[in-house]
Amino acid sequence: MFAVIKTGGKQYKVEPGTLLKVEKLCANPGDTVELEAALIKDDQGNIKTEGKVEAEVVEHGKHKKVLVFHFKRKKNYKKLNGHRQPYTLIKIKEIKA
């Protein structure tokens, strides 16, 4: 059984027990979060378009630094910025069709 969930403007294919890094959610570690399922496929091969996925928040963190470099030739212009995107690590507990 697997499901496709939507969160943070992205879609992820998940199964029970999957650890997943998603865009930061407003929940504390240890809390349970319900996410909407865009698609669910069960063990018999039936496909459903409605359902919920129950997940547990494991931790919050930041991804590795991404360097953003701006450069304009012949103008002596250089600018370097770094960005670390925050994320929430979740563990999928149950898929409810």
Tab-separated table of N, CA and C in Angstrom:
chain	number	residue	atom	x	y	z
A	1	MET	N	0.841	-1.177	0.000
A	1	MET	CA	0.000	0.000	0.000
A	1	MET	C	0.886	1.240	0.000
A	2	PHE	N	0.560	2.193	-0.865
A	2	PHE	CA	1.281	3.460	-0.860
A	2	PHE	C	0.306	4.591	-1.140
A	3	ALA	N	0.762	5.809	-0.881
A	3	ALA	CA	-0.064	6.992	-1.106
A	3	ALA	C	0.823	8.107	-1.656
A	4	VAL	N	0.192	9.039	-2.338
A	4	VAL	CA	0.858	10.249	-2.809
A	4	VAL	C	0.270	11.395	-2.005
A	5	ILE	N	1.123	12.092	-1.237
A	5	ILE	CA	0.648	13.187	-0.392
A	5	ILE	C	1.104	14.515	-0.962
A	6	LYS	N	0.351	15.574	-0.626
A	6	LYS	CA	0.695	16.923	-1.037
A	6	LYS	C	0.979	17.754	0.205
A	7	THR	N	2.155	18.357	0.262
A	7	THR	CA	2.498	19.272	1.349
A	7	THR	C	3.590	20.220	0.876
A	8	GLY	N	3.462	21.485	1.223
A	8	GLY	CA	4.470	22.467	0.860
A	8	GLY	C	4.583	22.699	-0.634
A	9	GLY	N	3.500	22.468	-1.393
A	9	GLY	CA	3.535	22.676	-2.829
A	9	GLY	C	4.213	21.560	-3.606
A	10	LYS	N	4.522	20.464	-2.950
A	10	LYS	CA	5.176	19.336	-3.602
A	10	LYS	C	4.385	18.070	-3.325
A	11	GLN	N	4.644	17.031	-4.120
A	11	GLN	CA	3.995	15.744	-3.919
A	11	GLN	C	5.051	14.689	-3.634
A	12	TYR	N	4.733	13.762	-2.716
A	12	TYR	CA	5.665	12.714	-2.307
A	12	TYR	C	4.949	11.363	-2.303
A	13	LYS	N	5.638	10.319	-2.770
A	13	LYS	CA	5.108	8.956	-2.696
A	13	LYS	C	5.601	8.359	-1.386
A	14	VAL	N	4.670	7.891	-0.538
A	14	VAL	CA	5.034	7.401	0.788
A	14	VAL	C	4.386	6.046	1.061
A	15	GLU	N	5.009	5.310	1.947
A	15	GLU	CA	4.503	4.044	2.471
A	15	GLU	C	4.611	4.118	3.994
A	16	PRO	N	3.881	3.276	4.735
A	16	PRO	CA	4.017	3.284	6.198
A	16	PRO	C	5.459	2.979	6.619
A	17	GLY	N	5.979	3.789	7.539
A	17	GLY	CA	7.347	3.615	8.022
A	17	GLY	C	8.364	4.481	7.299
A	18	THR	N	7.957	5.245	6.288
A	18	THR	CA	8.872	6.082	5.512
A	18	THR	C	9.274	7.320	6.303
A	19	LEU	N	10.567	7.652	6.306
A	19	LEU	CA	11.067	8.916	6.847
A	19	LEU	C	11.179	9.897	5.691
A	20	LEU	N	10.687	11.124	5.884
A	20	LEU	CA	10.589	12.067	4.781
A	20	LEU	C	10.889	13.478	5.278
A	21	LYS	N	11.695	14.224	4.501
A	21	LYS	CA	11.953	15.632	4.792
A	21	LYS	C	11.020	16.473	3.938
A	22	VAL	N	10.150	17.252	4.599
A	22	VAL	CA	9.193	18.107	3.891
A	22	VAL	C	9.423	19.555	4.316
A	23	GLU	N	8.758	20.488	3.632
A	23	GLU	CA	8.842	21.889	4.019
A	23	GLU	C	8.382	22.039	5.470
A	24	LYS	N	8.901	23.043	6.159
A	24	LYS	CA	8.670	23.182	7.588
A	24	LYS	C	7.183	23.249	7.931
A	25	LEU	N	6.773	22.422	8.888
A	25	LEU	CA	5.394	22.379	9.374
A	25	LEU	C	5.328	23.008	10.763
A	26	CYS	N	4.182	23.572	11.102
A	26	CYS	CA	3.973	24.180	12.419
A	26	CYS	C	3.497	23.102	13.391
A	27	ALA	N	4.414	22.276	13.843
A	27	ALA	CA	4.104	21.222	14.819
A	27	ALA	C	5.371	20.932	15.606
A	28	ASN	N	5.204	20.516	16.833
A	28	ASN	CA	6.347	20.205	17.691
A	28	ASN	C	6.780	18.751	17.492
A	29	PRO	N	8.058	18.438	17.746
A	29	PRO	CA	8.495	17.041	17.654
A	29	PRO	C	7.686	16.149	18.595
A	30	GLY	N	7.249	15.015	18.074
A	30	GLY	CA	6.409	14.100	18.837
A	30	GLY	C	4.932	14.235	18.524
A	31	ASP	N	4.531	15.341	17.890
A	31	ASP	CA	3.129	15.544	17.534
A	31	ASP	C	2.739	14.671	16.340
A	32	THR	N	1.450	14.430	16.199
A	32	THR	CA	0.912	13.700	15.058
A	32	THR	C	0.258	14.692	14.104
A	33	VAL	N	0.543	14.548	12.814
A	33	VAL	CA	0.035	15.445	11.786
A	33	VAL	C	-0.749	14.629	10.769
A	34	GLU	N	-1.885	15.163	10.309
A	34	GLU	CA	-2.655	14.516	9.250
A	34	GLU	C	-2.424	15.279	7.958
A	35	LEU	N	-2.051	14.551	6.898
A	35	LEU	CA	-1.813	15.141	5.592
A	35	LEU	C	-2.823	14.583	4.599
A	36	GLU	N	-3.203	15.404	3.630
A	36	GLU	CA	-4.158	14.946	2.624
A	36	GLU	C	-3.458	14.070	1.600
A	37	ALA	N	-4.128	12.993	1.221
A	37	ALA	CA	-3.588	12.093	0.207
A	37	ALA	C	-4.234	12.425	-1.136
A	38	ALA	N	-3.424	12.649	-2.161
A	38	ALA	CA	-3.942	12.919	-3.490
A	38	ALA	C	-4.335	11.612	-4.176
A	39	LEU	N	-3.663	10.517	-3.806
A	39	LEU	CA	-3.906	9.222	-4.435
A	39	LEU	C	-3.499	8.127	-3.465
A	40	ILE	N	-4.304	7.054	-3.388
A	40	ILE	CA	-3.981	5.908	-2.534
A	40	ILE	C	-4.148	4.634	-3.357
A	41	LYS	N	-3.145	3.768	-3.301
A	41	LYS	CA	-3.232	2.463	-3.959
A	41	LYS	C	-3.070	1.409	-2.876
A	42	ASP	N	-4.078	0.538	-2.731
A	42	ASP	CA	-4.020	-0.487	-1.687
A	42	ASP	C	-3.401	-1.781	-2.234
A	43	ASP	N	-3.359	-2.811	-1.382
A	43	ASP	CA	-2.695	-4.067	-1.738
A	43	ASP	C	-3.402	-4.825	-2.856
A	44	GLN	N	-4.710	-4.610	-3.027
A	44	GLN	CA	-5.456	-5.300	-4.078
A	44	GLN	C	-5.331	-4.597	-5.429
A	45	GLY	N	-4.715	-3.431	-5.451
A	45	GLY	CA	-4.547	-2.690	-6.699
A	45	GLY	C	-5.617	-1.641	-6.930
A	46	ASN	N	-6.514	-1.434	-5.976
A	46	ASN	CA	-7.553	-0.413	-6.110
A	46	ASN	C	-6.957	0.965	-5.879
A	47	ILE	N	-7.385	1.927	-6.678
A	47	ILE	CA	-6.883	3.293	-6.574
A	47	ILE	C	-8.006	4.184	-6.069
A	48	LYS	N	-7.710	4.969	-5.027
A	48	LYS	CA	-8.685	5.892	-4.443
A	48	LYS	C	-8.098	7.295	-4.488
A	49	THR	N	-8.974	8.289	-4.625
A	49	THR	CA	-8.503	9.662	-4.744
A	49	THR	C	-8.733	10.475	-3.479
A	50	GLU	N	-9.288	9.868	-2.444
A	50	GLU	CA	-9.520	10.577	-1.188
A	50	GLU	C	-8.958	9.775	-0.029
A	51	GLY	N	-8.464	10.483	0.961
A	51	GLY	CA	-7.963	9.812	2.151
A	51	GLY	C	-7.010	10.703	2.922
A	52	LYS	N	-6.544	10.187	4.022
A	52	LYS	CA	-5.621	10.914	4.897
A	52	LYS	C	-4.418	10.038	5.207
A	53	VAL	N	-3.315	10.683	5.507
A	53	VAL	CA	-2.097	9.995	5.918
A	53	VAL	C	-1.701	10.563	7.272
A	54	GLU	N	-1.476	9.689	8.231
A	54	GLU	CA	-1.090	10.099	9.574
A	54	GLU	C	0.421	9.997	9.702
A	55	ALA	N	1.059	11.075	10.160
A	55	ALA	CA	2.513	11.112	10.280
A	55	ALA	C	2.910	11.690	11.625
A	56	GLU	N	4.081	11.288	12.102
A	56	GLU	CA	4.618	11.796	13.362
A	56	GLU	C	5.817	12.691	13.061
A	57	VAL	N	5.860	13.863	13.707
A	57	VAL	CA	6.973	14.787	13.527
A	57	VAL	C	8.155	14.277	14.348
A	58	VAL	N	9.285	14.046	13.679
A	58	VAL	CA	10.478	13.529	14.352
A	58	VAL	C	11.364	14.681	14.809
A	59	GLU	N	11.686	15.609	13.894
A	59	GLU	CA	12.556	16.743	14.251
A	59	GLU	C	12.430	17.851	13.228
A	60	HIS	N	12.961	19.015	13.592
A	60	HIS	CA	13.098	20.145	12.685
A	60	HIS	C	14.585	20.362	12.442
A	61	GLY	N	14.916	20.914	11.277
A	61	GLY	CA	16.320	21.176	10.982
A	61	GLY	C	16.462	22.064	9.766
A	62	LYS	N	17.712	22.169	9.273
A	62	LYS	CA	18.002	22.947	8.075
A	62	LYS	C	18.816	22.098	7.115
A	63	HIS	N	18.543	22.268	5.821
A	63	HIS	CA	19.302	21.557	4.790
A	63	HIS	C	20.714	22.131	4.704
A	64	LYS	N	21.551	21.518	3.870
A	64	LYS	CA	22.896	22.035	3.639
A	64	LYS	C	22.822	23.401	2.975
A	65	LYS	N	23.882	24.180	3.146
A	65	LYS	CA	23.908	25.524	2.610
A	65	LYS	C	24.030	25.508	1.090
A	66	VAL	N	23.215	26.338	0.441
A	66	VAL	CA	23.277	26.542	-1.001
A	66	VAL	C	23.845	27.937	-1.221
A	67	LEU	N	24.921	28.043	-2.008
A	67	LEU	CA	25.542	29.333	-2.275
A	67	LEU	C	24.921	29.971	-3.509
A	68	VAL	N	24.568	31.260	-3.386
A	68	VAL	CA	23.986	32.023	-4.484
A	68	VAL	C	24.996	33.107	-4.843
A	69	PHE	N	25.525	33.063	-6.073
A	69	PHE	CA	26.581	33.976	-6.491
A	69	PHE	C	26.076	34.850	-7.631
A	70	HIS	N	26.137	36.173	-7.438
A	70	HIS	CA	25.762	37.135	-8.475
A	70	HIS	C	27.039	37.767	-9.003
A	71	PHE	N	27.102	37.945	-10.320
A	71	PHE	CA	28.313	38.479	-10.941
A	71	PHE	C	27.924	39.250	-12.189
A	72	LYS	N	28.477	40.467	-12.326
A	72	LYS	CA	28.292	41.238	-13.544
A	72	LYS	C	29.677	41.562	-14.095
A	73	ARG	N	29.932	41.081	-15.289
A	73	ARG	CA	31.267	41.271	-15.855
A	73	ARG	C	31.512	42.737	-16.203
A	74	LYS	N	32.762	43.126	-16.123
A	74	LYS	CA	33.266	44.465	-16.447
A	74	LYS	C	32.743	45.560	-15.515
A	75	LYS	N	32.006	45.237	-14.487
A	75	LYS	CA	31.437	46.245	-13.582
A	75	LYS	C	31.979	46.126	-12.170
A	76	ASN	N	32.876	45.165	-11.921
A	76	ASN	CA	33.447	44.927	-10.607
A	76	ASN	C	32.349	44.689	-9.559
A	77	TYR	N	31.383	43.865	-9.934
A	77	TYR	CA	30.271	43.560	-9.050
A	77	TYR	C	30.232	42.059	-8.784
A	78	LYS	N	30.412	41.700	-7.517
A	78	LYS	CA	30.306	40.309	-7.090
A	78	LYS	C	29.562	40.291	-5.766
A	79	LYS	N	28.660	39.320	-5.615
A	79	LYS	CA	27.892	39.220	-4.388
A	79	LYS	C	27.660	37.735	-4.111
A	80	LEU	N	27.925	37.312	-2.883
A	80	LEU	CA	27.775	35.911	-2.500
A	80	LEU	C	26.839	35.813	-1.301
A	81	ASN	N	25.778	35.030	-1.458
A	81	ASN	CA	24.816	34.798	-0.383
A	81	ASN	C	24.709	33.307	-0.137
A	82	GLY	N	24.386	32.947	1.082
A	82	GLY	CA	24.126	31.552	1.419
A	82	GLY	C	22.690	31.411	1.890
A	83	HIS	N	22.113	30.222	1.662
A	83	HIS	CA	20.729	29.979	2.076
A	83	HIS	C	20.606	28.562	2.612
A	84	ARG	N	19.964	28.415	3.773
A	84	ARG	CA	19.682	27.098	4.354
A	84	ARG	C	18.178	26.997	4.547
A	85	GLN	N	17.552	26.108	3.784
A	85	GLN	CA	16.104	25.944	3.826
A	85	GLN	C	15.702	25.106	5.041
A	86	PRO	N	14.751	25.572	5.854
A	86	PRO	CA	14.289	24.762	6.989
A	86	PRO	C	13.404	23.607	6.522
A	87	TYR	N	13.447	22.504	7.262
A	87	TYR	CA	12.635	21.338	6.932
A	87	TYR	C	12.096	20.702	8.200
A	88	THR	N	11.130	19.803	8.021
A	88	THR	CA	10.591	18.989	9.100
A	88	THR	C	10.727	17.537	8.688
A	89	LEU	N	11.318	16.726	9.538
A	89	LEU	CA	11.457	15.299	9.286
A	89	LEU	C	10.239	14.604	9.881
A	90	ILE	N	9.486	13.880	9.027
A	90	ILE	CA	8.296	13.185	9.492
A	90	ILE	C	8.426	11.684	9.217
A	91	LYS	N	7.721	10.893	10.025
A	91	LYS	CA	7.664	9.448	9.826
A	91	LYS	C	6.206	9.073	9.593
A	92	ILE	N	5.956	8.390	8.482
A	92	ILE	CA	4.600	7.996	8.118
A	92	ILE	C	4.166	6.828	8.988
A	93	LYS	N	3.034	6.996	9.694
A	93	LYS	CA	2.537	5.943	10.582
A	93	LYS	C	1.470	5.093	9.908
A	94	GLU	N	0.468	5.751	9.313
A	94	GLU	CA	-0.699	5.011	8.834
A	94	GLU	C	-1.322	5.723	7.641
A	95	ILE	N	-1.859	4.929	6.712
A	95	ILE	CA	-2.595	5.467	5.561
A	95	ILE	C	-4.056	5.086	5.744
A	96	LYS	N	-4.912	6.096	5.772
A	96	LYS	CA	-6.354	5.879	5.953
A	96	LYS	C	-7.068	6.162	4.641
A	97	ALA	N	-7.688	5.147	4.065
A	97	ALA	CA	-8.374	5.308	2.791
A	97	ALA	C	-9.779	5.846	3.011
